[in-house]
mmCIF file of C-alpha atoms in Angstrom:
data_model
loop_
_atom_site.group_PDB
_atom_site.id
_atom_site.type_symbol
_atom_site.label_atom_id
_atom_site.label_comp_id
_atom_site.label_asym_id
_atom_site.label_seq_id
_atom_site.Cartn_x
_atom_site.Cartn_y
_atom_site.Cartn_z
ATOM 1 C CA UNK A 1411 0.000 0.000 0.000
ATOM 2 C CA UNK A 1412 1.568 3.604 -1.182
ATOM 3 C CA UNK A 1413 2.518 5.786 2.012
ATOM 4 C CA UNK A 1414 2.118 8.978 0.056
ATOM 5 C CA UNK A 1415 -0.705 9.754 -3.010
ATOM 6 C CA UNK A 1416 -0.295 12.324 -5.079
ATOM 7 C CA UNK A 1417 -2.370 13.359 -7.724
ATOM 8 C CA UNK A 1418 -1.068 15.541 -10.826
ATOM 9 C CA UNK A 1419 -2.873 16.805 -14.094
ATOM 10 C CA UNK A 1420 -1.475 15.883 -16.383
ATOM 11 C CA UNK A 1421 1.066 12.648 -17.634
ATOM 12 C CA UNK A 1422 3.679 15.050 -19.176
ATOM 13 C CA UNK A 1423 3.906 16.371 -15.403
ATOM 14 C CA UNK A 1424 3.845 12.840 -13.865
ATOM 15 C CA UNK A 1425 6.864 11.941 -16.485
ATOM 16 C CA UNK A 1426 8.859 15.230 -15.284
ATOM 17 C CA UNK A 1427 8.562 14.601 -11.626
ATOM 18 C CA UNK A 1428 11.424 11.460 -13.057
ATOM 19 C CA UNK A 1429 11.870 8.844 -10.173
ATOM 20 C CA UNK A 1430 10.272 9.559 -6.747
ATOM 21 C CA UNK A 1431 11.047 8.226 -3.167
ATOM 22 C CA UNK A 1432 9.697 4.441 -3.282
ATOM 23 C CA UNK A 1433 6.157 4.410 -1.742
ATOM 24 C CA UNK A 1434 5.039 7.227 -3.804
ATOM 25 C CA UNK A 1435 1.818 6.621 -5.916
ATOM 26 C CA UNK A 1436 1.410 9.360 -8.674
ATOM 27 C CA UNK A 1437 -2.403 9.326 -10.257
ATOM 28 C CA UNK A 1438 -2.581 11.338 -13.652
ATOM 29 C CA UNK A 1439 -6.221 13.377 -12.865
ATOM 30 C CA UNK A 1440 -6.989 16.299 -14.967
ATOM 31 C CA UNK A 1441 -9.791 17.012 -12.648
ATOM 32 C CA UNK A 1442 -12.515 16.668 -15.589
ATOM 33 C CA UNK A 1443 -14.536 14.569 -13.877
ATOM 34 C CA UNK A 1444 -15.188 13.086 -10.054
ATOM 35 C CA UNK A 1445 -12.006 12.437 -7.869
ATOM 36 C CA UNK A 1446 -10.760 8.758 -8.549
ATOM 37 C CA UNK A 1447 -9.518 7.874 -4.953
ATOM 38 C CA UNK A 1448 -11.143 9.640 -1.626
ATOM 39 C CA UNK A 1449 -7.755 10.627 -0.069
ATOM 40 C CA UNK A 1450 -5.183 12.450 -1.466
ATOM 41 C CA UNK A 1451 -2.293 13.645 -0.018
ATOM 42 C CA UNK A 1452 -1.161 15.884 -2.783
ATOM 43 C CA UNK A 1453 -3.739 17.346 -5.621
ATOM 44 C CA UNK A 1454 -2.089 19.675 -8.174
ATOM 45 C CA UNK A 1455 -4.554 21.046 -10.138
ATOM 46 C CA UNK A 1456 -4.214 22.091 -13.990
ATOM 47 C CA UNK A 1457 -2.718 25.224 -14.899
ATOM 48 C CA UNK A 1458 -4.860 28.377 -15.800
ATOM 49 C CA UNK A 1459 -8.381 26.510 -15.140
ATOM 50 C CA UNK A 1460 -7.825 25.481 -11.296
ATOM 51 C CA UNK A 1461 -10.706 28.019 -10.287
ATOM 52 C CA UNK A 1462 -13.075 25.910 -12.547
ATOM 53 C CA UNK A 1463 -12.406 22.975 -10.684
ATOM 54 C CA UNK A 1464 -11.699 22.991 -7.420
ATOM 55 C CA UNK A 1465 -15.109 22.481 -6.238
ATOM 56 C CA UNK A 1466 -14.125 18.463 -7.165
ATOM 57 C CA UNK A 1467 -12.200 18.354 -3.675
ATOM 58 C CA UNK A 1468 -15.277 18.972 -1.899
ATOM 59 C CA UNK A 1469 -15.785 15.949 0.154
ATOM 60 C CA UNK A 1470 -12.021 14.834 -0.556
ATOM 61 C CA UNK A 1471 -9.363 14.309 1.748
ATOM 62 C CA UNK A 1472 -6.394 16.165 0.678
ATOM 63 C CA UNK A 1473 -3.447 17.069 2.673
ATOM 64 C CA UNK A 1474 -2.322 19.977 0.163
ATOM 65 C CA UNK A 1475 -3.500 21.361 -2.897
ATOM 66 C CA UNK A 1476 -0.385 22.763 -4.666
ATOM 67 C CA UNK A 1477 -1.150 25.401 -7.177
ATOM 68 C CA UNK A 1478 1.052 25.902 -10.425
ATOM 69 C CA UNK A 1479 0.681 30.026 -10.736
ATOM 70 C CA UNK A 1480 2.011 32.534 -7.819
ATOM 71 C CA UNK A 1481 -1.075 34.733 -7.636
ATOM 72 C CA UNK A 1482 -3.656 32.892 -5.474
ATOM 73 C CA UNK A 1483 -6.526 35.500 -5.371
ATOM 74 C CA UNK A 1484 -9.921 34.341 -5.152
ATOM 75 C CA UNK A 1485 -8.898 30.669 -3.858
ATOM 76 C CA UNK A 1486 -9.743 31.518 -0.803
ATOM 77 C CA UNK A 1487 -13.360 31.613 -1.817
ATOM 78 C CA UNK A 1488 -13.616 28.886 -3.818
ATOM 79 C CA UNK A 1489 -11.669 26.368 -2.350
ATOM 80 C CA UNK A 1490 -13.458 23.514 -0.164
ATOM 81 C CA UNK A 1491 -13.047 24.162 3.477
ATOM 82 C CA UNK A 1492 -10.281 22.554 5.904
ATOM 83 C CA UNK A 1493 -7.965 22.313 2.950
ATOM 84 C CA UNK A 1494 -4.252 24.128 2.676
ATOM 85 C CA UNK A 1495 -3.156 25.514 -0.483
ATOM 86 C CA UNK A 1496 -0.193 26.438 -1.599
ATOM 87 C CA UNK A 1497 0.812 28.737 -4.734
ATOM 88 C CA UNK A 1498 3.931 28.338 -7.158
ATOM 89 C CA UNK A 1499 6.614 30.463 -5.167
ATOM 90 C CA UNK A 1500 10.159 29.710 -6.999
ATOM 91 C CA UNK A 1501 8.296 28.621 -10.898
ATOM 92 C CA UNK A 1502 7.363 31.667 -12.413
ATOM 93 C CA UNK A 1503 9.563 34.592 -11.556
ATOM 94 C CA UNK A 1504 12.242 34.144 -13.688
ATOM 95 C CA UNK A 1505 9.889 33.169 -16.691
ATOM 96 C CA UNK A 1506 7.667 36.727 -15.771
ATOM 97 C CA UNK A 1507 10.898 39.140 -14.932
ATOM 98 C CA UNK A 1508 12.105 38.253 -18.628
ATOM 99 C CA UNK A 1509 8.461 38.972 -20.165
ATOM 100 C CA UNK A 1510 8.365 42.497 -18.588
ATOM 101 C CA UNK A 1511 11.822 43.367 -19.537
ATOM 102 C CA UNK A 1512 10.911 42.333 -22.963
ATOM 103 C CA UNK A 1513 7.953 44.136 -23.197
ATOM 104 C CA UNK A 1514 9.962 47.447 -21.311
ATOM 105 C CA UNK A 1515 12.364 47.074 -24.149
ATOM 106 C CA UNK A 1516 10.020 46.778 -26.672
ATOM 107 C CA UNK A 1517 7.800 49.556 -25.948
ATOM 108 C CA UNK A 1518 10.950 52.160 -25.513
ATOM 109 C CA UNK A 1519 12.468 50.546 -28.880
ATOM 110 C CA UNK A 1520 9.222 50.349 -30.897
ATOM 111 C CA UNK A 1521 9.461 47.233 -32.033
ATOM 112 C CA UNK A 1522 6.391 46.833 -32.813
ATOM 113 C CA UNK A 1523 6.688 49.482 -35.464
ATOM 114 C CA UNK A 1524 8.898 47.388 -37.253
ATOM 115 C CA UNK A 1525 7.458 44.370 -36.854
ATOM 116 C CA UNK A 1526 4.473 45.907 -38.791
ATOM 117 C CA UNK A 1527 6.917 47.778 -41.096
ATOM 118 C CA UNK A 1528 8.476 44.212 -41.612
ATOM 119 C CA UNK A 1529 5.380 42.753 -42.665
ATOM 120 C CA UNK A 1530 4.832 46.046 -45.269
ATOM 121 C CA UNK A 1531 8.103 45.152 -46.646
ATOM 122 C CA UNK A 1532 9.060 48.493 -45.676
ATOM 123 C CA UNK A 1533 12.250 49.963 -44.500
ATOM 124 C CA UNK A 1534 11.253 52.267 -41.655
ATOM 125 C CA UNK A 1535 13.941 53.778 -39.360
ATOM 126 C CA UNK A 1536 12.714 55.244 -35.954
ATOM 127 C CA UNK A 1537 14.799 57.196 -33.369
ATOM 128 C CA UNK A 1538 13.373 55.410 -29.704
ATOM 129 C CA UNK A 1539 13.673 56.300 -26.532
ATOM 130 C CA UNK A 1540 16.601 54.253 -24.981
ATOM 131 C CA UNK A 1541 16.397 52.112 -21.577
ATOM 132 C CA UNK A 1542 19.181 52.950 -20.802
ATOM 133 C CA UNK A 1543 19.393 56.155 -18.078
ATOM 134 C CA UNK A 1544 15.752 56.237 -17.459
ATOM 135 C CA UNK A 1545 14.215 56.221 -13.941
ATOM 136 C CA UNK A 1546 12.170 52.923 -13.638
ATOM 137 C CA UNK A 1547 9.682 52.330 -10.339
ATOM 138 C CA UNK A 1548 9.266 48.957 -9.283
ATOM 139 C CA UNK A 1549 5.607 48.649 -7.929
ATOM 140 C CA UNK A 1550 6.015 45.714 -6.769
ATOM 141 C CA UNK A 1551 8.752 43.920 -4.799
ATOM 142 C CA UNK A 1552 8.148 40.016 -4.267
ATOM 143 C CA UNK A 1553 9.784 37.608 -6.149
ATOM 144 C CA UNK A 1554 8.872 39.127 -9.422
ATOM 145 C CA UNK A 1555 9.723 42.332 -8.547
ATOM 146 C CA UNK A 1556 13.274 41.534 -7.210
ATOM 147 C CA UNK A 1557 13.535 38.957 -10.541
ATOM 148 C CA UNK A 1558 13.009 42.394 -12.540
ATOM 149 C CA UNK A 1559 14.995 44.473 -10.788
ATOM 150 C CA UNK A 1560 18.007 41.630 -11.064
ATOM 151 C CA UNK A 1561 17.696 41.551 -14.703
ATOM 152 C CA UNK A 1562 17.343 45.282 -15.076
ATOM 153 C CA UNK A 1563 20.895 46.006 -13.397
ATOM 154 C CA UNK A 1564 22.984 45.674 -16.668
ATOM 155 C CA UNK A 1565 20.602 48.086 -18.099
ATOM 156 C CA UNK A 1566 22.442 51.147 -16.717
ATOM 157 C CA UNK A 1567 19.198 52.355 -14.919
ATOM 158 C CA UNK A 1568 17.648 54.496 -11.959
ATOM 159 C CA UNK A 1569 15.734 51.878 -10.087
ATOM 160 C CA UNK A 1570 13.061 52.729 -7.063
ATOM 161 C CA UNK A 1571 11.335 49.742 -5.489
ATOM 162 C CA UNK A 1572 7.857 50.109 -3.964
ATOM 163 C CA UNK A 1573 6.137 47.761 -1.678
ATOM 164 C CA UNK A 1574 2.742 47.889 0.468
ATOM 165 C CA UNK A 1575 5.458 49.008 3.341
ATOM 166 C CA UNK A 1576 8.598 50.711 3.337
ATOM 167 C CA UNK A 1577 11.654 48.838 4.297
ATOM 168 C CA UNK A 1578 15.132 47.406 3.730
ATOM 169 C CA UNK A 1579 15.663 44.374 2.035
ATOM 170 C CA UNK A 1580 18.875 42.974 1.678
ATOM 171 C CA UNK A 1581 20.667 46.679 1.212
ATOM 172 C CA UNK A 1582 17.282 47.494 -1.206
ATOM 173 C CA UNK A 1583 15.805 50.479 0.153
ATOM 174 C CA UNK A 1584 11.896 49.902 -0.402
ATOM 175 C CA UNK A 1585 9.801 52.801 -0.445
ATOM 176 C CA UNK A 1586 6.007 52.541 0.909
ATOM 177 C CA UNK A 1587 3.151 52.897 -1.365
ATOM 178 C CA UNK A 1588 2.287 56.297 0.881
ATOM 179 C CA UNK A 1589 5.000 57.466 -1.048
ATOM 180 C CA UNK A 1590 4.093 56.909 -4.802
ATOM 181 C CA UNK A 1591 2.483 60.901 -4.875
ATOM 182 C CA UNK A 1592 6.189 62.135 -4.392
ATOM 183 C CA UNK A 1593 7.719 59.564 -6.252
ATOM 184 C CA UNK A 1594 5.372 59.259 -9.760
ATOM 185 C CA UNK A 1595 6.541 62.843 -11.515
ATOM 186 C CA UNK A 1596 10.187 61.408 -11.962
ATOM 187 C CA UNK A 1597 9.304 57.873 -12.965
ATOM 188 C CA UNK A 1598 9.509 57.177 -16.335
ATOM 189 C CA UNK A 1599 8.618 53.916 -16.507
ATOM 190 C CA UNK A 1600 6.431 51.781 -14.082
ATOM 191 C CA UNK A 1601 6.954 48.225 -14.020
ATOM 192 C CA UNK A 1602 3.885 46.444 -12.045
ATOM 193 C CA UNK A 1603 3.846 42.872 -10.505
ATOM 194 C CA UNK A 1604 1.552 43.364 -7.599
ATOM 195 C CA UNK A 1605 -0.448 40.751 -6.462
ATOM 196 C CA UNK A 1606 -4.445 41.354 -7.405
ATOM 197 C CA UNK A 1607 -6.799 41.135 -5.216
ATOM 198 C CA UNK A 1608 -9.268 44.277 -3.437
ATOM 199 C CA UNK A 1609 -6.203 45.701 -1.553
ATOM 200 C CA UNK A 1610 -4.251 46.978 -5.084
ATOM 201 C CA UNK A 1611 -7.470 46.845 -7.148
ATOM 202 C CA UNK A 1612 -7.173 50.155 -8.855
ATOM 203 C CA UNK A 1613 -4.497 51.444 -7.526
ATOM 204 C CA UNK A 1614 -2.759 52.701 -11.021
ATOM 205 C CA UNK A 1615 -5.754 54.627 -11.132
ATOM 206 C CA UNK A 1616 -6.657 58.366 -13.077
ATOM 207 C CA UNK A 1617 -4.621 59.711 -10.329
ATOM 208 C CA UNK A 1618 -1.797 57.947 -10.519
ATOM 209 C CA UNK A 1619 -1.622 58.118 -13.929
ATOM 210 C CA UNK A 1620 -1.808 61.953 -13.995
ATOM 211 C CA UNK A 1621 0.853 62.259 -11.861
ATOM 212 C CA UNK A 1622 3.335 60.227 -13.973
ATOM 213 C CA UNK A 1623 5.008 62.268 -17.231
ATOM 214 C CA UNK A 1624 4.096 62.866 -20.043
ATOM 215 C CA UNK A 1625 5.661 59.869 -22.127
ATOM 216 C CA UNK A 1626 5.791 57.481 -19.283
ATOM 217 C CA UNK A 1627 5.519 53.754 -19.931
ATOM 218 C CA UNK A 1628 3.423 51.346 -17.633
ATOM 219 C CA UNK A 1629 4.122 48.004 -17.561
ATOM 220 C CA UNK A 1630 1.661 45.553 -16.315
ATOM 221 C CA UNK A 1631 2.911 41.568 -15.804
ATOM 222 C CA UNK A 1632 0.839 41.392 -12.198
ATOM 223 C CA UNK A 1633 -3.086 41.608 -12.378
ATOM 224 C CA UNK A 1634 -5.343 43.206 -14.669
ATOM 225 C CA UNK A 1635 -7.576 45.381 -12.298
ATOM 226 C CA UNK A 1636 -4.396 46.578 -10.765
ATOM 227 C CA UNK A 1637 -4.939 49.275 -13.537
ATOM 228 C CA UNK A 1638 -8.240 51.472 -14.074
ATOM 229 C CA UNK A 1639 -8.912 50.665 -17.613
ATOM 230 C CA UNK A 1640 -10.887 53.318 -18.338
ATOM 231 C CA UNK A 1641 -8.259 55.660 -16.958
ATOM 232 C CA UNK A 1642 -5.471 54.070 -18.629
ATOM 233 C CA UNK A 1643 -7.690 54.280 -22.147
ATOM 234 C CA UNK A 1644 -7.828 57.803 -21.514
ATOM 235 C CA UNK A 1645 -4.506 58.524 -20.500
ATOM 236 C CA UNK A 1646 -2.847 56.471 -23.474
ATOM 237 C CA UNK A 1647 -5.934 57.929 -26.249
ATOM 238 C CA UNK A 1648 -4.471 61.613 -25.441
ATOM 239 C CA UNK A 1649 -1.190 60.782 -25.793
ATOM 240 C CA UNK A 1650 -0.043 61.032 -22.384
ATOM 241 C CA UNK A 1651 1.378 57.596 -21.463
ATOM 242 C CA UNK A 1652 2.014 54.587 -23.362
ATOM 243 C CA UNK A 1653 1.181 50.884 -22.168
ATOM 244 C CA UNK A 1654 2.740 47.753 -22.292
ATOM 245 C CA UNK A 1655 0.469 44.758 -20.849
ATOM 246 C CA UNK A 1656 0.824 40.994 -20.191
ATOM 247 C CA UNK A 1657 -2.785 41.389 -18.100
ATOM 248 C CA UNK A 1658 -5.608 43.364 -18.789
ATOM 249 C CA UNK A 1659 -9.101 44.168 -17.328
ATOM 250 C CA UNK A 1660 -11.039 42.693 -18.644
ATOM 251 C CA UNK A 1661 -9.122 39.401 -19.776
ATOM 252 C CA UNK A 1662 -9.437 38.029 -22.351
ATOM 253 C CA UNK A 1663 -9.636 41.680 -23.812
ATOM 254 C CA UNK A 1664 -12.592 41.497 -26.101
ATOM 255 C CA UNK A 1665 -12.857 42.084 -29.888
ATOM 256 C CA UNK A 1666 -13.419 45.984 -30.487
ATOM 257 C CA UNK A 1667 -11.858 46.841 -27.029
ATOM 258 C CA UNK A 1668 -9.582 50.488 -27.858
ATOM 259 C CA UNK A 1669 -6.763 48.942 -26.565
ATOM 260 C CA UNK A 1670 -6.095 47.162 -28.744
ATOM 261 C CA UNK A 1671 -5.883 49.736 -31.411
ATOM 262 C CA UNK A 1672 -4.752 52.483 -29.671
ATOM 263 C CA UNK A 1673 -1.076 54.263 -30.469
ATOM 264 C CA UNK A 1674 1.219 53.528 -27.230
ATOM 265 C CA UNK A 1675 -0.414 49.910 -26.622
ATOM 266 C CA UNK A 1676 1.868 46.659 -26.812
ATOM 267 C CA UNK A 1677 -0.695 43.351 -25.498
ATOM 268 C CA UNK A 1678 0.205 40.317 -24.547
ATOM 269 C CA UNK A 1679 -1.790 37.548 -23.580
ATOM 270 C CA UNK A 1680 -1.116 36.762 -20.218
ATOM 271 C CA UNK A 1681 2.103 34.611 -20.805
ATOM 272 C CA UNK A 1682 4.514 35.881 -18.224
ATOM 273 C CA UNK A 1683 5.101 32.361 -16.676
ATOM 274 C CA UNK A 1684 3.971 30.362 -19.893
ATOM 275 C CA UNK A 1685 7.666 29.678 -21.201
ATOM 276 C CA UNK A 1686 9.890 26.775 -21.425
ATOM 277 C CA UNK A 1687 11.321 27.276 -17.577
ATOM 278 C CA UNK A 1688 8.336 26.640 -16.258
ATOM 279 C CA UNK A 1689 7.707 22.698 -16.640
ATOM 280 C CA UNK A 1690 11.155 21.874 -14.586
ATOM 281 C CA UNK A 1691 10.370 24.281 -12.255
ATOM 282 C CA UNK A 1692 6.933 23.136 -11.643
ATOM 283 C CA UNK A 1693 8.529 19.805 -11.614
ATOM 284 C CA UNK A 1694 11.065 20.539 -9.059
ATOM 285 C CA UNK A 1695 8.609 22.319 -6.640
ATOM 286 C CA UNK A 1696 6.146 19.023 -6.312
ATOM 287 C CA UNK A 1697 9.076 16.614 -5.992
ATOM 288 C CA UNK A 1698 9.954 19.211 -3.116
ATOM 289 C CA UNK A 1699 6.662 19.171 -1.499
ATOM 290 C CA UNK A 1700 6.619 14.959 -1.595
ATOM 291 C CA UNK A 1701 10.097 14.970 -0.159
ATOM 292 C CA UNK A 1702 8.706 17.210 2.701
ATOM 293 C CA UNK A 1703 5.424 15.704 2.935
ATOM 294 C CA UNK A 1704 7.378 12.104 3.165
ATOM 295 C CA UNK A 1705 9.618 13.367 5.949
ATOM 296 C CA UNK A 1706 6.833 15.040 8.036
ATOM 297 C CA UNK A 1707 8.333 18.473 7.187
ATOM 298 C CA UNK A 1708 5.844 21.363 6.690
ATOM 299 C CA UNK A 1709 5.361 21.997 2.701
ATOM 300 C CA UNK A 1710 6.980 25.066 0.994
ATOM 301 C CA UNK A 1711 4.657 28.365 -0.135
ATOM 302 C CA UNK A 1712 1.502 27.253 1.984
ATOM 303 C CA UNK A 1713 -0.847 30.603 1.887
ATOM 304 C CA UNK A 1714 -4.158 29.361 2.889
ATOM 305 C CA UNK A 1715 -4.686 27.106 5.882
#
């Protein structure tokens, strides 16, 4: 009989997790239909869809449900009661640092202009506005953040890192979010990887926006109702600010929505952790979590329970 089961979505995760302690039982469960065993001691549930199905673990004994993204918003709510959770702490900040400096880069470099140009067969030189020298604020300072702020150091820029609180972190002087109305007129680019949720909903609002710039560039790779849309949409349609976005509110963005059209705008589809780093490190994290759960040892990133 196995000592430890473990359930995971999908087989091409049961084939990375490679060989596991003896007494380990892995049972490939997409979650599509009723539980196939009545105890669990691990359930990882599929990627991007977990909110749709996590009312299948109602009436389940499960030691932990291990989540594949960071953000765990909203699982609170929906998650059957008495059971721990635990997000993706260590997969996706790497994969999500390198989307928002590609997107910073892009947006100050126009690519996008000659990616169109490109496809017009046209030769199309721009002068852009450089990376390099510009003051960059860093809402946000988790594990994303500090993944950005690592990759941005060869970029020769002026960095500022803002948190819910101020403090220092390992010789990082973080300001508080009290301070963004003193610290907005000299940013010239915002990088955002808050958390969502109704404590930063809105809080790059008309305001905040206004205070920025002219010219500034926001980057969004946390949540989409971090940002007012309709503000933003303003802001961006009079020239203002410009935008680059791996989340929007709403999301999907809809056919017809102005962002997508308007001048200033690079969208992408919520992909900041969908790269080829993230299947080892999802991999890694579990076999953690059964090495812990096998000694008795408390699992890694539990946030609820």
């Amino acid at each position: 009989m196995s000592s430890l089961v473990v359930s995971v979505p999908t087989q091409q995760l049961a084939d990375d997790l490679g060989s596991l302690p003896g007494g380990v039982e892995v049972i490939v469960w997409p979650m599509d239909a009723a539980a196939p065993r009545e105890q669990f001691d691990m359930v990882v549930p599929p990627y991007m869809s977990m909110a749709k199905v996590l009312e299948r673990l109602d009436g389940v004994d499960v030691g932990l449900v291990q989540g594949q993204s960071i953000g765990y918003e909203g699982v609170a709510d929906i998650l059957p009661a008495g059971l721990r959770f635990a997000n993706a702490s260590s997969v996706h900040e790497a994969s999500t640092a390198e989307l928002a400096v590609a997107l910073t880069l892009a947006a100050q470099r126009r690519i996008p202009n000659f990616v169109r140009a490109q496809e017009r067969e046209e030769w199309a030189p721009e002068f852009a506005e450089s990376l390099a020298d510009r003051r960059v604020l860093l809402l946000g300072y988790g594990g994303v953040g500090k993944a950005i702020a690592a990759r941005l150091v060869g970029f020769e820029v002026e960095i500022t890192a803002v948190a819910s609180r101020a403090r220092d972190e390992d010789g990082v002087p973080v300001r508080g979010v009290d301070e963004l109305p003193a610290l907005l007129p000299t940013a010239e680019i915002v990088i955002v990887s808050l958390p969502g949720g109704d404590a930063t909903r809105h809080l790059v609002d008309d305001a905040f926006l206004a205070a920025l710039p002219d010219g500034a560039l926001v980057v969004n790779v946390g949540r989409g109702p971090i940002i007012d849309t309709d503000a933003l949409v303003d802001h961006v349609g009079r020239g203002r600010i410009r935008a680059a976005l791996d989340v929007t509110d709403p999301e999907p963005l809809p056919a017809g929505h102005p962002l997508w059209s308007l001048p200033g705008v690079l969208i992408a589809p919520h992909v900041g952790g969908a790269s080829s780093a993230m299947r080892p490190r999802v991999a890694r994290l579990v076999k953690a979590q059964i090495e812990r759960l096998m000694a008795g040892d408390e699992p890694l990133n539990v946030v609820i329970g």
